[in-house]
Short mmCIF file of C-alpha atoms and ligand atoms in Angstrom, two decimals:
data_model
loop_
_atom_site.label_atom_id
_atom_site.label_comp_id
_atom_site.label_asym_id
_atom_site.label_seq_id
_atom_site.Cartn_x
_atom_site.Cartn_y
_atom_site.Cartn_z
CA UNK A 1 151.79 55.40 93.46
CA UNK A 2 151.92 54.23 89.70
CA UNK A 3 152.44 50.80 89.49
CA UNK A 4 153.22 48.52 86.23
CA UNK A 5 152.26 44.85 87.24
CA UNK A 6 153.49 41.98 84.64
CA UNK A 7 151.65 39.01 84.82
CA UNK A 8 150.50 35.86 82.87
CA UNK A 9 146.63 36.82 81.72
CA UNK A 10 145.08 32.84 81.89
CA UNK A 11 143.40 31.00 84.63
CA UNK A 12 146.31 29.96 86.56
CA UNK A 13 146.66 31.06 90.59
CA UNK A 14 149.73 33.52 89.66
CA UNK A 15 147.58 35.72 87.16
CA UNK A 16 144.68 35.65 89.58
CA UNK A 17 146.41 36.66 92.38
CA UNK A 18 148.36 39.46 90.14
CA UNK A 19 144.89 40.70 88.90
CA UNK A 20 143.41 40.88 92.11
CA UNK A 21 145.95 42.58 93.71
CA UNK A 22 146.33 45.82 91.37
CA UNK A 23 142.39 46.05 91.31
CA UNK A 24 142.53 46.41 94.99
CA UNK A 25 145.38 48.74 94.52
CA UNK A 26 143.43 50.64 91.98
CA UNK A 27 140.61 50.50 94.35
CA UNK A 28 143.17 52.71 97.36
CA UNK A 29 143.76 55.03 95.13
CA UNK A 30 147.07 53.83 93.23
CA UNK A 31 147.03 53.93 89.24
CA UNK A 32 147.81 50.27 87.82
CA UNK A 33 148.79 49.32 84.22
CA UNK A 34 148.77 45.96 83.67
CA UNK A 35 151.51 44.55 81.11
CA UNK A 36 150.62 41.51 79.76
CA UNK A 37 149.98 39.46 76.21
CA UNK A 38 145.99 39.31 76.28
CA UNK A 39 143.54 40.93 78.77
CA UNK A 40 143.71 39.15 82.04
CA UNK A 41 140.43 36.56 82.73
CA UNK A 42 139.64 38.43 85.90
CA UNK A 43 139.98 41.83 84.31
CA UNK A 44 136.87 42.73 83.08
CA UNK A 45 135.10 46.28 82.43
CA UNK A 46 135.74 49.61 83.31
CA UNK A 47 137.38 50.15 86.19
CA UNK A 48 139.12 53.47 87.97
CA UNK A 49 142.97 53.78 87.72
CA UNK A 50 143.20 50.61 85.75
CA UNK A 51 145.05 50.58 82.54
CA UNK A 52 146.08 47.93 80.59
CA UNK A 53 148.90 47.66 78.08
CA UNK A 54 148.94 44.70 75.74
CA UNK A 55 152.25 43.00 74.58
CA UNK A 56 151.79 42.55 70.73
CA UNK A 57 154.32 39.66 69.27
CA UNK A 58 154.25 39.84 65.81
CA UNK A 59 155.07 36.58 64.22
CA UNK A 60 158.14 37.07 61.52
CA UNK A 61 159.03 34.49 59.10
CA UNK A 62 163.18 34.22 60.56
CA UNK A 63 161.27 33.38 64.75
CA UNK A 64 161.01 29.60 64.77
CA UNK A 65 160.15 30.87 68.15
CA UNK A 66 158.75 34.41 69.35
CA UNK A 67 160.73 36.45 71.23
CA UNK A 68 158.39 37.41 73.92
CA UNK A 69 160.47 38.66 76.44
CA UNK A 70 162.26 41.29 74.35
CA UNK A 71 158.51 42.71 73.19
CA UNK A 72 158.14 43.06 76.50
CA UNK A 73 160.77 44.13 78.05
CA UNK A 74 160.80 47.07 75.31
CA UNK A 75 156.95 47.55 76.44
CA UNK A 76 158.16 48.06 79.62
CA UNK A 77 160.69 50.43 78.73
CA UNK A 78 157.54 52.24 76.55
CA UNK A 79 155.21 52.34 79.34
CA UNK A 80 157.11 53.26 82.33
CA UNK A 81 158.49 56.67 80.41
CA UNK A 82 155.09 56.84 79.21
CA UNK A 83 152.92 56.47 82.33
CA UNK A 84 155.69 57.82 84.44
CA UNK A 85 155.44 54.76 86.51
CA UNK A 86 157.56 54.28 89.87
CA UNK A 87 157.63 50.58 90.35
CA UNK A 88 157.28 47.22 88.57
CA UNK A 89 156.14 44.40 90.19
CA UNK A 90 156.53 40.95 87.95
CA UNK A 91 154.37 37.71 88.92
CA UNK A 92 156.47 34.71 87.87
CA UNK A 93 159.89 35.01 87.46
CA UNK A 94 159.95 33.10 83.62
CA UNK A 95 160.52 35.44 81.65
CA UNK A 96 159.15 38.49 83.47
CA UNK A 97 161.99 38.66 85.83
CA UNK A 98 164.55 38.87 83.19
CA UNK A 99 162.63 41.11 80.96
CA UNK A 100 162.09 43.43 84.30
CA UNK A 101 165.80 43.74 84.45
CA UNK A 102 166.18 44.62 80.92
CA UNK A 103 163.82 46.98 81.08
CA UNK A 104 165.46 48.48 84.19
CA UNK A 105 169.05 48.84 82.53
CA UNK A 106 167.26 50.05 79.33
CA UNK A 107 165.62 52.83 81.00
CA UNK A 108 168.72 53.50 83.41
CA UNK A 109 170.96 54.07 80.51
CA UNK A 110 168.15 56.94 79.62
CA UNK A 111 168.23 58.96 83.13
CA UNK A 112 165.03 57.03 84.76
CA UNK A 113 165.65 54.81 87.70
CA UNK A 114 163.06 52.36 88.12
CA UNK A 115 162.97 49.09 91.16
CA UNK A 116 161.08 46.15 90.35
CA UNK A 117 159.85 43.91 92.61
CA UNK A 118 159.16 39.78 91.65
CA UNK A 119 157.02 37.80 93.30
CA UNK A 120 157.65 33.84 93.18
CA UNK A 121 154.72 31.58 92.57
CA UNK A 122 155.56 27.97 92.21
CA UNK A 123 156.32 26.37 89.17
CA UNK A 124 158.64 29.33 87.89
CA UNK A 125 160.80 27.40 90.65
CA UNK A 126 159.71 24.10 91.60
CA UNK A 127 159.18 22.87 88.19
CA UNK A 128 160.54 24.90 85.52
CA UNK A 129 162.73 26.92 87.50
CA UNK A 130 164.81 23.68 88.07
CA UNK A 131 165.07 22.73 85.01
CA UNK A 132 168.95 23.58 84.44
CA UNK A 133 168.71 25.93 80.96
CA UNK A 134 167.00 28.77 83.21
CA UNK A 135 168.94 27.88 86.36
CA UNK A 136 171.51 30.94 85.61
CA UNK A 137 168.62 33.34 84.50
CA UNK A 138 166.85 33.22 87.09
CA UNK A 139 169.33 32.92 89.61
CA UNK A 140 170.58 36.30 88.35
CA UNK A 141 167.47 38.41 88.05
CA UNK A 142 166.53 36.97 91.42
CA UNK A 143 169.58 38.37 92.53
CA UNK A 144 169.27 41.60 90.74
CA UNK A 145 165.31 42.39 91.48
CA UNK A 146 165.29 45.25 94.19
CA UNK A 147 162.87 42.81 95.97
CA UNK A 148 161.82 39.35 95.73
CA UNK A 149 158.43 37.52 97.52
CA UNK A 150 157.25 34.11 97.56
CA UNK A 151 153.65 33.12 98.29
CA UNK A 152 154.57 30.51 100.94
CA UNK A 153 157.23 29.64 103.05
CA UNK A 154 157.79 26.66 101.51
CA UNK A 155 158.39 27.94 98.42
CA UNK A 156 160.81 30.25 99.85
CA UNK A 157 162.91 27.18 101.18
CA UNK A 158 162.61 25.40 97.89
CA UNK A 159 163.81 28.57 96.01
CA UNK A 160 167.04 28.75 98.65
CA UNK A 161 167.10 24.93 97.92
CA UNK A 162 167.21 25.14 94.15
CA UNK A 163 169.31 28.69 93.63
CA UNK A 164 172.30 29.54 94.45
CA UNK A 165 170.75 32.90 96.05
CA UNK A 166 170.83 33.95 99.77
CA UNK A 167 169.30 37.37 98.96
CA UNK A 168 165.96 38.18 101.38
CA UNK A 169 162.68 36.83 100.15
CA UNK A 170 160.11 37.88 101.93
CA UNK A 171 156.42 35.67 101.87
CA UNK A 172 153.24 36.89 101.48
CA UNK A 173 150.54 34.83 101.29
CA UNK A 174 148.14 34.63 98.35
CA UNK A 175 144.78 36.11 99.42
CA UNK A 176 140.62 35.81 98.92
CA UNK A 177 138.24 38.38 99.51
CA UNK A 178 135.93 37.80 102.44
CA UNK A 179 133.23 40.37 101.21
CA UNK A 180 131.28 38.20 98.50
CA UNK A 181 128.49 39.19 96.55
CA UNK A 182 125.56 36.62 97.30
CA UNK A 183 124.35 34.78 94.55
CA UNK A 184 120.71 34.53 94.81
CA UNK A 185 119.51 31.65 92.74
CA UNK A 186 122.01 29.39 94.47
CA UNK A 187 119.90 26.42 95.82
CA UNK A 188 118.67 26.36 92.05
CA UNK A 189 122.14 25.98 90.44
CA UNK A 190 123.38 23.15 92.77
CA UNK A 191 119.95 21.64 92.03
CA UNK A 192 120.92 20.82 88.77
CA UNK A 193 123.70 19.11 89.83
CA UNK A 194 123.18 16.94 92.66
CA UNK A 195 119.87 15.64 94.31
CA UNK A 196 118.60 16.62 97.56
CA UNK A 197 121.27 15.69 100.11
CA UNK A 198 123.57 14.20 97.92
CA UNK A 199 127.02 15.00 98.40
CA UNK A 200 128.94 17.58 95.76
CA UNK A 201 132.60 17.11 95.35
CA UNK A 202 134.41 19.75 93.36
CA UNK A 203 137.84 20.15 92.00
CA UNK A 204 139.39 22.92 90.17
CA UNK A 205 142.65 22.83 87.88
CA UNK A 206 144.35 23.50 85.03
CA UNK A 207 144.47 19.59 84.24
CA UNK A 208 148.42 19.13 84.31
CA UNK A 209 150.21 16.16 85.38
CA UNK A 210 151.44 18.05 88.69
CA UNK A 211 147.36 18.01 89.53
CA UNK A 212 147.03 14.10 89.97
CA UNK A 213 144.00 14.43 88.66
CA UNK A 214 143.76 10.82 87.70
CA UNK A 215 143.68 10.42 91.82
CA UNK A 216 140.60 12.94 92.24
CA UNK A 217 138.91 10.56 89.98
CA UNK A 218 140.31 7.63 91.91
CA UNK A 219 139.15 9.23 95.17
CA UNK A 220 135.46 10.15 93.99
CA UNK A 221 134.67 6.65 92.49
CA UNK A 222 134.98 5.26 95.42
CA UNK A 223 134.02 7.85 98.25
CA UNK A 224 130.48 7.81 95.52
CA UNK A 225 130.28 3.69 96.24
CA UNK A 226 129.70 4.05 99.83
CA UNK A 227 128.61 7.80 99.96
CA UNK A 228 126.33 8.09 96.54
CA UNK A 229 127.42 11.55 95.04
CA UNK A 230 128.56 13.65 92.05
CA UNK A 231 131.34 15.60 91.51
CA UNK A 232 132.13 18.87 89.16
CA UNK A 233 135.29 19.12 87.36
CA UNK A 234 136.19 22.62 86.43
CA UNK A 235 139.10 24.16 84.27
CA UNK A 236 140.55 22.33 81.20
CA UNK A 237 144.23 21.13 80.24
CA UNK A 238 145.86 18.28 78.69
CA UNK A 239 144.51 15.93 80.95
CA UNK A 240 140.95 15.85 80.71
CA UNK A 241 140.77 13.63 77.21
CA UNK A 242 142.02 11.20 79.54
CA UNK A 243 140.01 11.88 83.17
CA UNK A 244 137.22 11.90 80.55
CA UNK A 245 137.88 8.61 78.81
CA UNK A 246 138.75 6.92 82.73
CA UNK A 247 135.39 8.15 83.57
CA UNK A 248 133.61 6.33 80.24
CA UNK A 249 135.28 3.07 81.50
CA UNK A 250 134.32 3.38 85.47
CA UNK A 251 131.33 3.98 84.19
CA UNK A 252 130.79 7.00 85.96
CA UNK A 253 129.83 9.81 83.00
CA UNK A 254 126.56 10.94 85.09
CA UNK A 255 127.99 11.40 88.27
CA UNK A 256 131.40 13.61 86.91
CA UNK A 257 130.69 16.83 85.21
CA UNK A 258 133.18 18.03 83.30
CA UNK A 259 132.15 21.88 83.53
CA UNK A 260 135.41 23.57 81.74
CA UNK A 261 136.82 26.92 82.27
CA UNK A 262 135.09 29.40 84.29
CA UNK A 263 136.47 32.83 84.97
CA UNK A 264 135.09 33.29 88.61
CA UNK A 265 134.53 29.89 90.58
CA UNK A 266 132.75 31.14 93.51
CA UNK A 267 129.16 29.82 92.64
CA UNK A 268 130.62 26.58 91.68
CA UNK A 269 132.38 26.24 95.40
CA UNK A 270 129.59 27.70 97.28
CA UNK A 271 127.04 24.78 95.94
CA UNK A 272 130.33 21.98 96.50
CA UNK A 273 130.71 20.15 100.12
CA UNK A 274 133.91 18.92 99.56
CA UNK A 275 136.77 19.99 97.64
CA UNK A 276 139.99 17.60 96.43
CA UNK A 277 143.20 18.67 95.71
CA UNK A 278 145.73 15.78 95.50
CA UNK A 279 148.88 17.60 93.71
CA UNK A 280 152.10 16.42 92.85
CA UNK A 281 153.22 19.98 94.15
CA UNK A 282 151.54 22.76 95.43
CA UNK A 283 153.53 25.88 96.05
CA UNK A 284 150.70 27.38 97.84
CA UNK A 285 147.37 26.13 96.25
CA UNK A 286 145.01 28.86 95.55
CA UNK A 287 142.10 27.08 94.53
CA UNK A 288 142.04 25.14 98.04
CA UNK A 289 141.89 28.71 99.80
CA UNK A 290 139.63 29.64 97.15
CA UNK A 291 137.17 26.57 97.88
CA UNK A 292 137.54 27.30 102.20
CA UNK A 293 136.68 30.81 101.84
CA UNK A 294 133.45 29.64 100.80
CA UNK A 295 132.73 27.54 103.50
CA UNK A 296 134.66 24.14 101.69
CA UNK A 297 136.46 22.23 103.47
CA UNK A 298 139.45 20.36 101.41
CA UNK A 299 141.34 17.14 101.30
CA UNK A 300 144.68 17.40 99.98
CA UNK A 301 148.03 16.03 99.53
CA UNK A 302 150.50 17.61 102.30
CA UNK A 303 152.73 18.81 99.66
CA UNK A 304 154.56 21.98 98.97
CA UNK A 305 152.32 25.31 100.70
CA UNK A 306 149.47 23.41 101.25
CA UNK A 307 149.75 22.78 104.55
CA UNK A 308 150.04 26.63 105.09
CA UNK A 309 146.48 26.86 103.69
CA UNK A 310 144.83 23.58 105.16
CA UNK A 311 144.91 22.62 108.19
CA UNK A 312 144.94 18.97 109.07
CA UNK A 313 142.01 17.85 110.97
CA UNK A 314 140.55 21.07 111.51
CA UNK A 315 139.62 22.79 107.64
CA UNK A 316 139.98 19.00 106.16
CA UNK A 317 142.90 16.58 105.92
CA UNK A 318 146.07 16.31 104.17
CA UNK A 319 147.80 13.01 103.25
CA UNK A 320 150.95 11.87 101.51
CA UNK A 321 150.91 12.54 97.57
CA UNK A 322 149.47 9.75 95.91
CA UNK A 323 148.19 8.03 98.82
CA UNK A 324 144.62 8.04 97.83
CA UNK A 325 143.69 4.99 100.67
CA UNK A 326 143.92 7.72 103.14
CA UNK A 327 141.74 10.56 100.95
CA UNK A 328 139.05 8.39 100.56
CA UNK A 329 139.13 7.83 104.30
CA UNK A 330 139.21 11.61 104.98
CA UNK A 331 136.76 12.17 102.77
CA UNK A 332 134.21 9.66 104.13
CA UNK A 333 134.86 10.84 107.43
CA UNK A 334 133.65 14.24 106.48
CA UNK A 335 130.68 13.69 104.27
CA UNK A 336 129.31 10.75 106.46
CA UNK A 337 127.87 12.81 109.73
CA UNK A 338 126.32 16.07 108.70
CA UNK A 339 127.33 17.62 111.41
CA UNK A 340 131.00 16.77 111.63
CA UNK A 341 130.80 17.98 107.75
CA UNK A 342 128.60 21.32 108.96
CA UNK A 343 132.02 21.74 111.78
CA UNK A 344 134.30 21.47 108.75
CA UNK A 345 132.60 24.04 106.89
CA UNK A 346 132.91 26.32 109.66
CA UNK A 347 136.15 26.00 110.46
CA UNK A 348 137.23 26.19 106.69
CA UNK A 349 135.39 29.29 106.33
CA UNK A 350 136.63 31.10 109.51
CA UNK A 351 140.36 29.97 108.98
CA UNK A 352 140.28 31.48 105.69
CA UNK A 353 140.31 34.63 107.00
CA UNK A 354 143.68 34.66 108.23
CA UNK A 355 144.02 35.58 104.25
CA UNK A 356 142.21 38.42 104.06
CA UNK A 357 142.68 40.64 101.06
CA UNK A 358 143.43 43.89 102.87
CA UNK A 359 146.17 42.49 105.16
CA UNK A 360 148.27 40.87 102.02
CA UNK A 361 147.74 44.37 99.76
CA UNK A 362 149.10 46.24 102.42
CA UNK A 363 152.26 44.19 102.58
CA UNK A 364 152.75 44.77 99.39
CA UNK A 365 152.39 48.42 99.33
CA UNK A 366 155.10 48.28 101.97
CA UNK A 367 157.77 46.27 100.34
CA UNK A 368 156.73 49.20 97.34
CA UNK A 369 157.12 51.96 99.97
CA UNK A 370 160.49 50.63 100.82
CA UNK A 371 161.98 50.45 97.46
CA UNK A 372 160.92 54.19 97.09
CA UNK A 373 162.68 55.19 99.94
CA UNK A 374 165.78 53.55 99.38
CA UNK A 375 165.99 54.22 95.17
O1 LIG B 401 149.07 25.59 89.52
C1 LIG B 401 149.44 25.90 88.41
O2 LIG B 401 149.85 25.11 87.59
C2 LIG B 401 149.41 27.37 88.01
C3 LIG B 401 150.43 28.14 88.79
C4 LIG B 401 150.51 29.57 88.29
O3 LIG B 401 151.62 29.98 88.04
O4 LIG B 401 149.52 30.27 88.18
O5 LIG B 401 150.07 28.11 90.16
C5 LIG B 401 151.09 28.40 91.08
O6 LIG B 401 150.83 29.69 91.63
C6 LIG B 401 149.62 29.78 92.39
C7 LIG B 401 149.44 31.23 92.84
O7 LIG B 401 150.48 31.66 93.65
C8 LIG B 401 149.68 28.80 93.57
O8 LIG B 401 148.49 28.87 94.33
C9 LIG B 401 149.85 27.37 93.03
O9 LIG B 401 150.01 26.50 94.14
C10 LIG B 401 151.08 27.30 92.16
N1 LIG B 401 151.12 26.00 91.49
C11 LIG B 401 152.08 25.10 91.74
O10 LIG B 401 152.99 25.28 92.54
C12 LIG B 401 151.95 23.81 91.00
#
């Protein structure tokens, strides 16, 4: 099959998931062309059946702002007749829904018939989607897409919630890979972040308000009183002038490392022991899968997906949003018996399976087989 997949190219879950998903569809045989503004972060090298196609906005004196969506909705247009492609399949509805529909009426209007699937990841909905000057948008190309996903069932109620929609959305879950590469030097690298025995908490963002990552800071400082331990920050966003300021004045600078953005976070997980994720609202929440298919078990808010992913009591613990009295006594549950946090491990590791790479691709290349059949 010849698929064009749209997706946002930065560190957030949607264009990770979007990436991984047409290599492994590259990797059965399918050609992929990524459409997208600037080569995806997990894209890298030379890979079979992979194309990518970038969207080039020029700026023009008369755009206060861009017009993004038209460039790509005409690239679109350009590479379907190009690569002959057969489906579209748009991660985030803002704008790529809208510009898959333009590009489908473009290109209709010109003889070729082309479905395109979009696949709902969280804040295109929870956040931005309800914000009232996209509510007809999106409720329209949601309506119009020849399919529509959502990466957790709770974002699928939310979207029924929010839109005046009752067309089928079907879930699939976001996914890991269970075969790793191992990383050989890995005692070294948590060596140089944490002493012998010393707990390692980790937490991994973009650093928006809907992270609450004042709380992870909140949590750590005083898990580290009774537990001594360190903790590794990683990704970057507006937030992290001031996590690194609150830090200065708790006086905890050597114990938090701020490690930025890093493209793939599996070494940084597999040296962690514990992994925080407090959100505001999670529509899923990649990065805590991400963290338990290493072996990491999480403490979490119960909001949104998450408790799809983690599972109370048994990969860590989930409490109400904000209620960081209860994550600090989660936490020090877990890291204070070795082997109650060796059980955790375990059971983070071996539930994260249930997300297995191969199981979610082949949903997808079902709800594709579908639209092929019936178009
Ligand atoms: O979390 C973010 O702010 C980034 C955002 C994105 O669009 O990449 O993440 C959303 O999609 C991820 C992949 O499906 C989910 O794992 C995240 O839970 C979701 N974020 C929110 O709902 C806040």
């Amino acid at each position: 099959m010849k698929i064009g997949i749209v997706l946002y190219p930065t560190y957030g879950g949607s264009g990770v998931v979007a990436t991984e998903l047409g290599k492994s569809l590259a990797k059965k045989g399918h050609e992929v062309h990524f459409i997208t503004y600037s080569q995806p972060v997990r894209l890298s090298g030379f890979r079979k059946n992979v194309y990518y196609h970038e969207v080039a906005v020029s700026d023009y004196p008369l755009f206060e702002y861009t017009p993004y969506e038209t460039v790509l909705a005409s690239k679109m247009v350009d590479v379907v007749k190009r690569e002959q492609l057969e489906i579209l399949h748009v991660h985030y509805a803002i704008p790529h829904a809208s510009a898959a529909y333009m590009a489908k009426m473009i290109l209709r209007q010109q003889g070729y018939e082309i479905p395109y699937v979009t696949t709902l990841h969280g804040t295109d909905i929870t956040l931005v989607g309800k914000d009232p000057s996209f509510e007809p948008v999106i409720t329209f190309c949601l309506n119009e897409s020849d399919a529509v996903t959502a990466v957790s069932e709770s974002l699928k109620k939310d979207t029924y919630e929010h839109f005046n929609t009752n067309r089928e959305i079907q879930v699939i879950p976001n996914f890991i890979h269970t075969k790793r590469m191992a990383i050989e030097d890995i005692d070294d690298i948590r060596a140089r972040y944490a002493n012998p025995g010393e707990p390692l908490l980790c937490h991994v963002s973009n650093f928006r308000k809907v992270k609450r990552v004042e709380d992870v800071l909140k949590i750590f400082a005083r898990v580290n009183k009774r537990i001594p331990s360190k903790i590794l920050m990683v990704g970057d966003g507006p937030e992290r002038y001031k996590l690194e300021e609150m830090c200065t004045k708790l006086g905890l600078c050597s114990r938090v490392k701020f490690i930025g953005k890093v493209r793939d976070t599996q070494a940084v997980l597999e040296i962690s022991d514990l992994f925080l994720l407090p959100s505001e609202t999670e529509s899923f929440g990649l990065a805590a899968l991400e963290a338990m298919a290493v072996g990491v078990p999480v403490i979490s808010s119960n909001t949104g997906g998450i408790p799809e992913v983690n599972v109370h009591g048994v990969t860590g613990f989930l409490s109400d949003v904000g209620d960081v009295d209860d994550m600090v006594k989660n936490a020090h549950y877990i890291l204070s018996d070795k082997d109650r946090l060796h059980q955790f491990k375990t059971n983070a590791q071996k539930h994260s399976e249930k997300f297995n790479l191969e199981k979610v691709v082949a949903q997808y290349e079902e709800v594709y087989n579908s639209l092929l059949v019936t178009t």
